Short mmCIF file of C-alpha atoms and ligand atoms in Angstrom, two decimals:
data_model
loop_
_atom_site.label_atom_id
_atom_site.label_comp_id
_atom_site.label_asym_id
_atom_site.label_seq_id
_atom_site.Cartn_x
_atom_site.Cartn_y
_atom_site.Cartn_z
CA PHE E 1 0.08 0.07 0.04
CA LEU E 2 2.85 2.40 1.03
CA LYS E 3 4.80 1.68 -2.33
CA ARG E 4 1.56 2.40 -4.39
CA ARG E 5 0.86 5.47 -2.55
CA LYS E 6 4.54 6.69 -3.07
CA THR E 7 4.19 5.89 -6.81
CA TRP E 8 0.83 7.92 -7.09
CA ASN E 9 2.47 10.83 -5.27
CA ARG E 10 4.62 11.04 -8.47
CA TYR E 11 1.37 11.22 -10.69
CA PRO E 12 1.62 14.72 -12.85
CA PRO E 13 0.11 17.76 -11.09
CA GLY E 14 -2.66 19.51 -12.80
CA PRO E 15 -5.63 21.83 -12.38
CA SER E 16 -8.37 21.18 -10.01
CA SER E 17 -11.38 19.46 -11.27
CA ILE E 18 -15.03 19.63 -10.75
CA PRO E 19 -17.53 16.99 -10.27
CA PHE E 20 -18.52 15.36 -13.55
CA LEU E 21 -16.83 17.84 -15.84
CA GLY E 22 -13.48 17.31 -14.56
CA SER E 23 -11.20 19.91 -15.79
CA MET E 24 -12.97 20.40 -18.88
CA LEU E 25 -13.68 24.09 -18.31
CA GLN E 26 -9.98 24.78 -18.60
CA MET E 27 -9.86 23.72 -22.17
CA ASP E 28 -10.70 25.60 -25.44
CA PHE E 29 -11.59 22.65 -27.62
CA ARG E 30 -11.34 24.69 -30.67
CA GLN E 31 -7.60 25.19 -30.09
CA PRO E 32 -6.61 22.45 -27.65
CA GLN E 33 -2.88 22.75 -28.26
CA VAL E 34 -3.24 26.56 -27.19
CA SER E 35 -4.77 25.61 -23.89
CA PHE E 36 -2.24 22.66 -23.25
CA THR E 37 0.61 25.05 -23.89
CA GLN E 38 -0.82 27.63 -21.56
CA LEU E 39 -1.35 24.84 -18.77
CA SER E 40 2.11 23.64 -19.19
CA LYS E 41 3.52 27.02 -18.30
CA LYS E 42 1.56 26.63 -14.98
CA PHE E 43 1.96 22.95 -14.20
CA GLY E 44 5.15 22.06 -16.09
CA ASN E 45 5.72 20.01 -19.28
CA ILE E 46 4.04 16.95 -17.86
CA PHE E 47 0.40 17.65 -16.27
CA SER E 48 -2.67 15.86 -15.87
CA LEU E 49 -6.24 16.59 -16.69
CA GLN E 50 -9.53 14.94 -15.88
CA ILE E 51 -12.09 14.96 -18.76
CA CYS E 52 -15.32 13.89 -17.18
CA TRP E 53 -14.27 10.59 -15.57
CA ARG E 54 -11.17 9.95 -17.81
CA ASN E 55 -7.72 10.59 -16.63
CA LEU E 56 -5.41 12.18 -19.02
CA VAL E 57 -1.61 13.29 -19.12
CA VAL E 58 -0.36 15.82 -21.53
CA LEU E 59 3.01 15.71 -22.51
CA ASN E 60 4.77 19.05 -23.82
CA GLY E 61 8.05 20.26 -25.23
CA PHE E 62 10.94 18.25 -26.84
CA GLU E 63 12.52 16.52 -23.98
CA ALA E 64 9.60 14.95 -22.60
CA MET E 65 8.17 14.00 -25.78
CA LYS E 66 11.41 12.37 -26.84
CA GLU E 67 11.74 10.19 -23.79
CA ALA E 68 7.90 9.13 -24.18
CA LEU E 69 7.93 8.59 -28.03
CA ILE E 70 11.42 7.31 -28.59
CA ASN E 71 12.65 5.53 -25.35
CA LYS E 72 9.19 4.52 -23.95
CA SER E 73 7.51 4.15 -27.37
CA GLU E 74 5.68 0.68 -26.55
CA ASP E 75 4.83 1.67 -23.05
CA ILE E 76 2.62 4.53 -24.56
CA ALA E 77 1.61 2.68 -27.94
CA ASP E 78 -2.10 1.75 -26.75
CA ARG E 79 -5.07 3.88 -28.03
CA PRO E 80 -8.02 4.76 -25.55
CA ARG E 81 -11.46 3.21 -26.11
CA PHE E 82 -13.87 5.60 -27.73
CA PRO E 83 -17.32 4.53 -27.39
CA LEU E 84 -18.53 6.85 -29.94
CA TYR E 85 -16.79 4.96 -32.48
CA GLU E 86 -17.61 1.68 -30.92
CA HIS E 87 -21.16 2.42 -31.55
CA MET E 88 -20.35 2.45 -35.08
CA GLY E 89 -18.78 -0.89 -35.02
CA ILE E 90 -15.01 0.19 -34.69
CA CYS E 91 -13.83 -1.90 -32.03
CA GLY E 92 -11.97 -5.16 -31.29
CA ASN E 93 -10.41 -6.80 -34.39
CA SER E 94 -12.25 -4.49 -36.61
CA ALA E 95 -10.98 -1.08 -35.54
CA GLY E 96 -8.86 -0.22 -38.65
CA LEU E 97 -5.59 1.31 -38.26
CA VAL E 98 -5.87 4.61 -36.55
CA LEU E 99 -8.07 3.75 -33.63
CA ALA E 100 -6.91 0.07 -33.20
CA ARG E 101 -5.72 -0.88 -29.75
CA TYR E 102 -2.00 -1.80 -29.57
CA GLY E 103 -1.66 -5.55 -30.06
CA ARG E 104 -1.43 -8.35 -32.44
CA ALA E 105 -4.50 -7.23 -34.82
CA TRP E 106 -2.99 -3.59 -35.07
CA LYS E 107 0.64 -4.95 -35.74
CA ASP E 108 -0.73 -7.45 -38.45
CA LEU E 109 -2.84 -4.76 -40.19
CA ARG E 110 0.17 -2.18 -39.97
CA ARG E 111 2.52 -4.58 -41.42
CA PHE E 112 0.12 -5.50 -44.21
CA SER E 113 -0.81 -1.93 -45.00
CA LEU E 114 2.89 -0.69 -45.22
CA SER E 115 4.04 -3.64 -47.45
CA THR E 116 0.83 -3.12 -49.60
CA LEU E 117 1.50 0.35 -49.78
CA ARG E 118 4.98 -0.14 -50.87
CA ASN E 119 4.05 -3.05 -53.20
CA PHE E 120 1.82 -0.42 -54.98
CA GLY E 121 4.64 2.02 -55.44
CA MET E 122 5.14 3.87 -52.09
CA GLY E 123 8.81 4.34 -52.00
CA LYS E 124 9.08 3.16 -55.78
CA LYS E 125 8.98 4.68 -59.26
CA SER E 126 5.54 3.93 -60.26
CA LEU E 127 3.83 5.69 -57.62
CA GLU E 128 6.42 8.60 -58.25
CA GLU E 129 5.10 8.79 -61.68
CA ARG E 130 1.44 8.74 -60.55
CA ILE E 131 2.23 11.57 -58.27
CA ILE E 132 3.89 13.43 -61.26
CA GLU E 133 0.88 12.82 -63.32
CA GLU E 134 -1.50 13.99 -60.91
CA ALA E 135 0.54 17.17 -60.04
CA GLY E 136 0.20 17.86 -63.94
CA PHE E 137 -3.64 17.73 -63.76
CA LEU E 138 -3.48 19.99 -60.64
CA ASN E 139 -1.48 22.58 -62.74
CA SER E 140 -4.07 22.49 -65.57
CA ALA E 141 -6.82 23.07 -63.08
CA PHE E 142 -4.84 25.98 -61.66
CA GLU E 143 -4.30 27.37 -65.25
CA SER E 144 -7.93 27.11 -66.21
CA GLU E 145 -8.54 29.67 -63.43
CA GLU E 146 -7.07 32.19 -65.81
CA SER E 147 -5.21 34.16 -63.10
CA GLN E 148 -8.57 34.93 -61.35
CA PRO E 149 -9.16 34.67 -57.68
CA PHE E 150 -10.21 31.24 -56.58
CA ASP E 151 -10.16 29.13 -53.53
CA PRO E 152 -7.89 26.12 -54.01
CA HIS E 153 -9.22 24.05 -51.17
CA PHE E 154 -10.99 21.39 -52.92
CA ILE E 155 -8.89 21.07 -56.11
CA ILE E 156 -6.06 20.36 -54.02
CA ASN E 157 -7.96 18.00 -51.77
CA ASN E 158 -9.01 15.98 -54.83
CA ALA E 159 -5.45 16.00 -56.40
CA VAL E 160 -4.07 14.72 -53.05
CA SER E 161 -6.88 12.18 -52.64
CA ASN E 162 -6.48 10.87 -56.10
CA VAL E 163 -3.09 9.44 -54.94
CA ILE E 164 -4.48 7.45 -52.11
CA CYS E 165 -7.22 6.50 -54.36
CA SER E 166 -5.00 4.93 -57.00
CA ILE E 167 -3.45 2.93 -54.42
CA THR E 168 -6.64 1.89 -52.48
CA PHE E 169 -9.24 1.79 -55.37
CA GLY E 170 -7.07 1.44 -58.45
CA ASN E 171 -8.14 4.73 -59.85
CA ARG E 172 -8.44 8.48 -59.81
CA PHE E 173 -11.29 10.82 -59.87
CA GLU E 174 -11.91 13.80 -62.11
CA TYR E 175 -11.97 17.25 -60.23
CA ASN E 176 -15.73 17.75 -61.32
CA ASP E 177 -16.79 14.17 -60.39
CA LYS E 178 -19.90 15.05 -58.15
CA ARG E 179 -19.98 11.63 -56.39
CA PHE E 180 -16.40 11.88 -55.36
CA GLN E 181 -16.71 15.51 -54.38
CA LYS E 182 -19.51 14.48 -52.05
CA LEU E 183 -17.28 11.72 -50.55
CA LEU E 184 -14.54 14.39 -49.91
CA HIS E 185 -16.90 16.76 -48.23
CA MET E 186 -18.47 13.76 -46.03
CA PHE E 187 -14.77 13.02 -44.65
CA GLU E 188 -14.02 16.59 -44.00
CA GLU E 189 -17.22 16.94 -42.23
CA SER E 190 -16.76 13.97 -40.24
CA MET E 191 -13.49 15.13 -38.98
CA LYS E 192 -14.81 18.37 -37.90
CA LEU E 193 -17.70 16.69 -35.98
CA ALA E 194 -15.12 14.38 -34.37
CA THR E 195 -13.54 17.26 -32.52
CA GLY E 196 -15.02 19.62 -29.79
CA PHE E 197 -17.03 19.35 -26.81
CA LEU E 198 -19.84 17.09 -27.84
CA PRO E 199 -17.91 14.09 -28.99
CA GLN E 200 -16.08 14.30 -25.64
CA MET E 201 -19.32 14.22 -23.93
CA LEU E 202 -20.45 11.31 -25.96
CA ASN E 203 -17.44 9.15 -25.30
CA ALA E 204 -17.91 10.02 -21.50
CA VAL E 205 -21.76 9.41 -21.50
CA PRO E 206 -22.31 6.78 -24.20
CA SER E 207 -26.01 6.51 -23.48
CA LEU E 208 -26.40 9.96 -24.65
CA MET E 209 -25.97 8.52 -28.08
CA HIS E 210 -29.37 6.91 -27.85
CA LEU E 211 -31.17 10.27 -27.36
CA PRO E 212 -32.35 12.47 -30.47
CA GLY E 213 -30.49 15.67 -31.05
CA PRO E 214 -27.90 17.25 -33.26
CA HIS E 215 -25.10 14.86 -32.16
CA GLN E 216 -27.01 12.19 -34.41
CA LYS E 217 -25.24 13.80 -37.30
CA ILE E 218 -21.88 12.82 -35.92
CA LEU E 219 -23.03 9.17 -36.25
CA GLU E 220 -24.93 9.67 -39.44
CA ILE E 221 -22.07 10.99 -41.85
CA PRO E 222 -19.72 8.09 -41.06
CA LYS E 223 -22.64 5.66 -41.87
CA GLN E 224 -22.96 7.22 -45.31
CA ILE E 225 -19.15 7.04 -45.95
CA MET E 226 -19.05 3.36 -45.08
CA ARG E 227 -22.14 2.81 -47.39
CA CYS E 228 -20.06 4.46 -50.21
CA LEU E 229 -16.90 2.63 -49.54
CA LYS E 230 -18.91 -0.69 -49.23
CA GLU E 231 -20.26 -0.13 -52.85
CA ILE E 232 -16.73 0.39 -54.02
CA ALA E 233 -15.49 -2.78 -52.24
CA ASP E 234 -18.33 -4.77 -53.61
CA GLU E 235 -17.58 -3.72 -56.95
CA HIS E 236 -14.00 -4.94 -56.54
CA LYS E 237 -15.21 -8.25 -55.11
CA GLU E 238 -17.26 -8.89 -58.31
CA SER E 239 -14.51 -8.39 -60.62
CA TRP E 240 -11.50 -9.58 -58.37
CA ASP E 241 -8.87 -12.07 -59.68
CA PRO E 242 -6.69 -13.36 -57.02
CA ALA E 243 -3.95 -13.86 -59.34
CA HIS E 244 -3.73 -10.07 -60.11
CA ASN E 245 -4.30 -7.63 -57.28
CA ARG E 246 -4.97 -4.36 -58.70
CA ASP E 247 -4.90 -2.23 -55.52
CA PHE E 248 -5.07 -2.28 -51.92
CA ILE E 249 -8.68 -3.47 -51.63
CA ASP E 250 -7.84 -6.53 -53.91
CA ALA E 251 -4.78 -7.39 -51.64
CA PHE E 252 -7.20 -7.10 -48.61
CA LEU E 253 -9.49 -9.44 -50.13
CA GLY E 254 -6.59 -11.75 -50.53
CA GLU E 255 -5.98 -11.77 -46.88
CA ILE E 256 -9.44 -12.19 -45.95
CA GLU E 257 -9.58 -15.23 -48.18
CA LYS E 258 -6.34 -16.78 -46.48
CA ALA E 259 -7.86 -16.06 -43.05
CA LYS E 260 -11.28 -17.61 -43.51
CA GLY E 261 -12.29 -19.80 -40.61
CA SER E 262 -10.12 -17.73 -38.09
CA GLN E 263 -11.76 -16.08 -35.42
CA GLU E 264 -8.91 -14.05 -34.14
CA THR E 265 -8.08 -12.26 -37.60
CA THR E 266 -8.10 -8.74 -38.14
CA PHE E 267 -8.66 -9.48 -41.93
CA ASN E 268 -12.25 -9.26 -42.25
CA GLU E 269 -14.84 -7.43 -44.51
CA LEU E 270 -15.80 -4.85 -41.95
CA ASN E 271 -12.18 -4.05 -41.15
CA LEU E 272 -11.59 -3.60 -44.95
CA LEU E 273 -13.95 -0.68 -44.90
CA PHE E 274 -12.52 0.89 -41.74
CA THR E 275 -8.81 0.51 -42.97
CA THR E 276 -9.55 1.87 -46.29
CA SER E 277 -11.49 4.78 -44.77
CA ASP E 278 -8.41 5.33 -42.44
CA LEU E 279 -6.01 5.58 -45.35
CA PHE E 280 -8.37 7.87 -47.17
CA SER E 281 -8.98 10.38 -44.29
CA ALA E 282 -5.35 10.35 -43.00
CA GLY E 283 -3.89 10.47 -46.44
CA THR E 284 -5.98 13.16 -47.75
CA GLU E 285 -6.84 15.92 -45.17
CA THR E 286 -3.22 16.25 -43.85
CA THR E 287 -1.37 16.39 -46.91
CA SER E 288 -3.90 18.79 -48.51
CA THR E 289 -3.61 21.02 -45.48
CA THR E 290 0.03 21.15 -45.52
CA LEU E 291 0.00 22.16 -49.33
CA ARG E 292 -2.66 24.93 -48.57
CA TRP E 293 -0.32 26.33 -45.86
CA ALA E 294 2.32 26.18 -48.25
CA LEU E 295 0.51 28.27 -50.83
CA LEU E 296 -0.53 30.55 -47.97
CA PHE E 297 2.98 31.19 -46.78
CA MET E 298 3.94 31.96 -50.19
CA LEU E 299 1.52 34.49 -50.41
CA LEU E 300 2.41 36.08 -47.37
CA HIS E 301 6.23 35.82 -47.98
CA PRO E 302 6.89 37.00 -51.58
CA GLU E 303 10.54 37.16 -51.18
CA ILE E 304 10.66 33.45 -49.95
CA GLN E 305 8.45 32.53 -52.99
CA SER E 306 10.97 34.42 -55.25
CA LYS E 307 13.89 32.29 -53.92
CA VAL E 308 11.87 29.12 -54.38
CA HIS E 309 11.32 30.16 -57.95
CA ALA E 310 15.01 30.91 -58.54
CA GLU E 311 16.06 27.45 -57.08
CA ILE E 312 13.55 25.76 -59.33
CA ASP E 313 14.69 27.59 -62.48
CA ARG E 314 18.52 26.58 -61.62
CA VAL E 315 17.96 23.07 -60.78
CA ILE E 316 14.93 21.93 -62.81
CA GLY E 317 14.41 24.76 -65.42
CA ARG E 318 10.84 25.53 -66.77
CA ASP E 319 10.17 22.57 -68.98
CA ARG E 320 11.02 19.35 -67.31
CA ARG E 321 8.67 17.99 -64.88
CA PRO E 322 10.03 17.90 -61.16
CA GLU E 323 10.90 14.55 -59.85
CA LEU E 324 11.92 13.09 -56.47
CA GLY E 325 15.66 13.01 -57.38
CA ASP E 326 15.65 16.80 -57.54
CA GLN E 327 15.03 17.10 -53.92
CA VAL E 328 18.64 16.55 -52.67
CA ASN E 329 19.87 19.50 -55.22
CA MET E 330 16.94 21.95 -53.74
CA PRO E 331 17.69 22.62 -50.08
CA PHE E 332 15.89 25.69 -49.99
CA THR E 333 12.74 24.36 -51.38
CA ASN E 334 13.17 21.37 -49.04
CA ALA E 335 13.58 23.63 -46.27
CA VAL E 336 10.31 25.65 -47.09
CA ILE E 337 8.26 22.35 -47.10
CA HIS E 338 9.85 21.47 -43.68
CA GLU E 339 9.19 24.83 -42.36
CA THR E 340 5.57 24.71 -43.75
CA LEU E 341 5.02 21.23 -41.69
CA ARG E 342 6.47 22.92 -38.60
CA CYS E 343 4.82 26.35 -38.60
CA GLY E 344 1.59 24.99 -40.09
CA ASP E 345 1.53 22.41 -37.28
CA ILE E 346 -0.66 20.07 -39.34
CA VAL E 347 -1.82 17.60 -36.63
CA PRO E 348 -1.14 19.61 -33.29
CA ILE E 349 -1.93 17.22 -30.73
CA ALA E 350 -1.62 13.82 -33.06
CA LEU E 351 -3.93 11.10 -31.75
CA PRO E 352 -4.46 10.13 -28.24
CA HIS E 353 -2.42 7.57 -27.16
CA MET E 354 -2.76 5.36 -23.91
CA ALA E 355 -0.28 3.84 -21.36
CA TYR E 356 -0.09 0.25 -22.24
CA ARG E 357 1.71 -0.46 -18.99
CA ASP E 358 2.52 1.40 -15.81
CA THR E 359 5.52 3.75 -16.86
CA GLU E 360 7.47 6.56 -15.83
CA ILE E 361 8.27 9.65 -17.98
CA GLN E 362 10.58 12.59 -16.68
CA GLY E 363 10.33 11.04 -13.20
CA PHE E 364 6.58 11.16 -13.31
CA PHE E 365 4.41 8.11 -12.76
CA ILE E 366 1.86 7.18 -15.41
CA PRO E 367 -0.49 4.41 -14.73
CA LYS E 368 -1.44 1.75 -17.29
CA GLY E 369 -4.79 2.94 -18.86
CA VAL E 370 -4.33 6.57 -18.55
CA VAL E 371 -4.69 8.49 -21.81
CA ILE E 372 -1.91 10.29 -23.08
CA ILE E 373 -2.00 13.41 -25.23
CA THR E 374 1.33 14.35 -27.21
CA ASN E 375 1.22 18.05 -27.90
CA LEU E 376 3.37 17.94 -30.91
CA SER E 377 2.66 21.69 -31.37
CA SER E 378 4.79 22.30 -28.29
CA VAL E 379 7.75 20.70 -29.71
CA LEU E 380 7.37 22.07 -33.29
CA LYS E 381 7.24 25.21 -31.62
CA ASP E 382 9.17 24.83 -28.45
CA GLU E 383 10.85 28.05 -27.43
CA THR E 384 13.78 26.56 -26.07
CA TYR E 385 14.92 24.89 -29.20
CA TRP E 386 13.92 26.83 -32.40
CA GLU E 387 15.34 30.22 -33.03
CA LYS E 388 11.98 31.70 -34.22
CA PRO E 389 9.40 29.26 -33.10
CA HIS E 390 6.48 31.53 -34.02
CA GLN E 391 7.64 32.82 -37.46
CA PHE E 392 7.85 31.30 -40.89
CA TYR E 393 11.36 30.85 -41.10
CA PRO E 394 12.95 28.25 -43.62
CA GLU E 395 16.50 29.01 -42.30
CA HIS E 396 15.44 26.76 -39.43
CA PHE E 397 16.15 23.92 -41.79
CA LEU E 398 19.56 25.34 -43.35
CA ASN E 399 23.11 25.67 -42.14
CA ALA E 400 25.47 28.56 -42.78
CA GLU E 401 26.46 27.30 -46.07
CA GLY E 402 22.83 27.02 -47.19
CA GLN E 403 22.69 23.20 -47.07
CA PHE E 404 19.66 21.29 -45.69
CA LEU E 405 19.66 20.59 -42.06
CA LYS E 406 17.80 18.00 -40.24
CA ARG E 407 16.42 19.04 -36.89
CA GLU E 408 15.61 16.47 -34.10
CA ALA E 409 12.52 18.30 -32.77
CA PHE E 410 10.79 18.14 -36.21
CA ILE E 411 8.18 15.57 -35.47
CA PRO E 412 5.16 16.63 -37.48
CA PHE E 413 4.73 12.88 -38.22
CA SER E 414 5.05 12.11 -34.37
CA ALA E 415 7.48 8.95 -33.86
CA GLY E 416 7.87 5.77 -32.12
CA ARG E 417 5.53 2.81 -32.54
CA ARG E 418 2.38 4.88 -33.78
CA VAL E 419 4.45 7.10 -36.16
CA CYS E 420 2.37 8.20 -39.17
CA LEU E 421 2.08 5.30 -41.51
CA GLY E 422 2.06 7.55 -44.50
CA GLU E 423 5.07 9.68 -43.72
CA GLN E 424 6.94 8.59 -46.81
CA LEU E 425 4.21 8.88 -49.14
CA ALA E 426 3.43 12.30 -47.70
CA ARG E 427 6.86 13.49 -48.19
CA MET E 428 6.91 12.56 -51.83
CA GLU E 429 3.41 14.27 -52.48
CA LEU E 430 4.55 17.36 -50.94
CA PHE E 431 7.71 17.82 -52.60
CA ILE E 432 6.39 16.93 -56.29
CA PHE E 433 2.92 18.88 -55.72
CA PHE E 434 4.52 21.87 -54.29
CA THR E 435 7.61 22.24 -56.90
CA THR E 436 5.29 21.48 -59.70
CA LEU E 437 3.06 24.24 -58.90
CA MET E 438 5.93 26.62 -58.06
CA GLN E 439 7.53 25.89 -61.39
CA ARG E 440 4.40 27.22 -63.32
CA PHE E 441 3.03 29.78 -61.19
CA THR E 442 3.60 32.94 -59.18
CA PHE E 443 0.94 32.97 -56.27
CA LEU E 444 -0.62 36.56 -55.52
CA ILE E 445 -3.12 37.80 -52.88
CA PRO E 446 -6.13 38.89 -55.11
CA GLU E 447 -6.43 42.66 -55.50
CA ASN E 448 -8.38 44.49 -53.06
CA GLN E 449 -8.68 41.54 -50.84
CA PRO E 450 -7.34 41.54 -47.26
CA LYS E 451 -4.18 39.53 -46.28
CA PRO E 452 -5.26 36.00 -45.51
CA GLN E 453 -5.24 35.28 -41.79
CA LEU E 454 -2.65 32.97 -40.07
CA LYS E 455 -4.96 31.79 -37.29
CA PRO E 456 -5.60 28.07 -37.87
CA CYS E 457 -9.04 26.14 -37.64
CA PHE E 458 -8.81 22.94 -35.68
CA ALA E 459 -10.28 19.60 -36.51
CA VAL E 460 -7.95 16.92 -35.75
CA THR E 461 -5.76 18.89 -38.37
CA SER E 462 -4.87 22.47 -38.02
CA SER E 463 -5.72 24.22 -41.32
CA PRO E 464 -5.82 27.60 -42.74
CA HIS E 465 -9.08 29.58 -42.82
CA PRO E 466 -10.45 29.62 -46.45
CA TYR E 467 -8.58 32.02 -48.76
CA GLN E 468 -8.55 33.13 -52.33
CA ILE E 469 -5.57 32.94 -54.54
CA CYS E 470 -4.55 34.20 -57.84
CA ALA E 471 -2.07 31.73 -59.74
CA LYS E 472 -0.32 33.84 -62.46
CA LEU E 473 1.47 31.97 -65.19
CA ARG E 474 5.23 32.38 -64.87
C1 HEM I 1 -0.95 8.74 -37.99
C2 HEM I 1 0.58 13.11 -39.48
C3 HEM I 1 0.00 11.99 -43.87
C4 HEM I 1 -1.76 7.56 -42.63
C5 HEM I 1 -0.50 9.97 -37.99
C6 HEM I 1 -0.27 10.75 -36.75
C7 HEM I 1 0.23 12.02 -37.12
C8 HEM I 1 0.20 12.09 -38.63
C9 HEM I 1 0.87 13.21 -36.19
C10 HEM I 1 -0.45 10.24 -35.25
C11 HEM I 1 0.73 9.57 -34.91
C12 HEM I 1 0.60 9.17 -33.26
O1 HEM I 1 -0.59 8.69 -32.85
O2 HEM I 1 1.40 9.52 -32.66
C13 HEM I 1 0.63 13.06 -40.62
C14 HEM I 1 0.92 14.36 -41.55
C15 HEM I 1 0.98 14.02 -42.79
C16 HEM I 1 0.25 12.57 -42.89
C17 HEM I 1 1.57 15.63 -40.94
C18 HEM I 1 0.93 14.67 -43.96
C19 HEM I 1 1.54 16.10 -44.34
C20 HEM I 1 -0.41 10.64 -44.05
C21 HEM I 1 -0.77 9.91 -45.17
C22 HEM I 1 -1.29 8.55 -44.81
C23 HEM I 1 -1.20 8.62 -43.33
C24 HEM I 1 -0.31 10.46 -46.68
C25 HEM I 1 -1.69 7.46 -45.67
C26 HEM I 1 -1.09 6.59 -46.03
C27 HEM I 1 -1.62 7.49 -41.30
C28 HEM I 1 -2.18 6.47 -40.41
C29 HEM I 1 -1.87 6.68 -39.07
C30 HEM I 1 -1.32 8.07 -38.88
C31 HEM I 1 -2.76 5.22 -40.84
C32 HEM I 1 -2.20 5.97 -37.90
C33 HEM I 1 -0.98 5.10 -37.47
C34 HEM I 1 -1.29 4.25 -36.35
O3 HEM I 1 -2.10 4.34 -35.47
O4 HEM I 1 -0.59 3.11 -36.32
N1 HEM I 1 -0.17 10.94 -39.11
N2 HEM I 1 0.25 12.47 -41.43
N3 HEM I 1 -0.75 9.81 -42.94
N4 HEM I 1 -1.13 8.62 -40.41
FE1 HEM I 1 -0.34 10.32 -41.00
#
C-alpha cells in the first residue's frame, strides 16, 4: 500500500477538477494545443487533466516527448477506447488502423498496410510517376482559373486524394466528379464533427448517443461514408482475380480469403472498410492541408516565393517536370516544405495514446490505462529549441552554407510505434505537388482582398481559414 501511495505521489500535477466535468472548463476545444501550452506554463511539461471520468496526461516540449515517443515507445503505444466509434462498430479486431488498440491485430494490419502500400509503389518509381501525373492535372486545373481569384481548397483535396485512391481503389477521379466531391466533403465534415466538446461528452456518457439531437449527425456521416466504401468494395469483389491484385482492396480481399475460418483475424470485411477509410482520411486531409499552408506562406512571403522560383529555375528549369531526385539539389525548397510542416503544425496534438503498462516519464508516474496526449505543437514551436518558433523561417532547416539541416525536434509525423504510417508517401507528394505548382505559377493575394489570416481552424488537423489566391503563369 505504501509503495503504491509513493508511486501515485509522483502522478503529474494538474488543475483542480469539478464533479462530472473534471477539468473540461480549463480547455478551449477549438484550439486544444493552445490550452495545453498555457497549462504547461503553470503545471510543467507533464501535467494531468480530468475530462469527465477520464484521466489524461499531457506531454509537452521536446525533452518529454523524446523520452515518451522514442525511449518509452511501447509503453505509450495503446489507443484509448472511444465509445462513440464503438457505437459504429469500430472495435476489437475491426478497428481499422488509426483507432486500433496496441496488439496483434494492429501489428498485423500495420505490417500488411505498409507492405501493400510499398508494393503499389510507395517509395518506388511507379507511385512517383502517378504523383507527377496528378500534379500535372492539378497544374491544368489552376491554369484554367486564368489568373482570377479562386479558393484552391477542394481542387488540392481532390488531387491529393487521387493519389491514395489510385493505391486503394485503383483509380483516380476527375475534379468535377460530383459523387467523389460528395465523399470528400463527407470526410471533411466527419473530421470536424469528431472534435470539440460534444464528442467528448458522448465518449464520456455513451447513453446520450441513444437520444435524439444534433449529435446524431456525428453518427450519420460515417455511416454514409461506409455505404459509399462498401459499394466500391463490392464492385471490387465482383471483378476480383486473385492472381492479379489491382490495388489495396484486392490485396485485402486476398488476406480475408487466407484467414477464412479464423476468429482471431483482423482481416475481415468490416475491417477492410475501416482500414480503407483510415487511409483515405489520414492520407487526404493532412497532405492537402499542408499544401494549402504552403501556398498561404508563399502569398504572405513573396521574397521566399522568389527564392523557391530561383532554385527551381536553376535546378529543374521551366520545361522538365520535377521529380523526387531533384530534392537533394534543392535545399531551400526542401527547407520551405519542412518549415511549412513545422509552422503549419498540421496535426497539433496527434492522436490520443494510452499507457499500455505502468510507466515513468521524466520521473512522473503514469499508470496503465491513462490517456496520453502528445502535444506535438509544443515541440514544433518549443521556445527553447527553435530560433524563431512562431515565425515562418525556412532557415530553421538550413546551415550557414545553405545546405539542408535535419532537426531533431521536427516531429510533425510523431515518432515511435505509432508514427504516421504515410510519412514517406506524404513527403513524396509534398515535394512533387509543391514544386510542380511553383515551377508554373506565381501566387498572389487577389487585388483589393485583405491579407489571409494565419490563425488556424482546428478539426484533428489545423488548417488555414478559407482564402482566395491568384495563380499567375510564370
Ligand atoms: C497517424 C501526421 C499523412 C496515414 C498520424 C499521426 C500524425 C500524422 C501526427 C499520429 C501519430 C500518433 O498517434 O502518434 C501526418 C501528417 C501528414 C500525414 C502531418 C501529411 C503531411 C499521411 C498519409 C497517410 C497517413 C499520406 C496515408 C497513407 C496515417 C495512419 C496513421 C497516421 C494510418 C495511424 C497510425 C497508427 O495508429 O498506427 N499521421 N500524416 N498519414 N497517419 Fe499520418
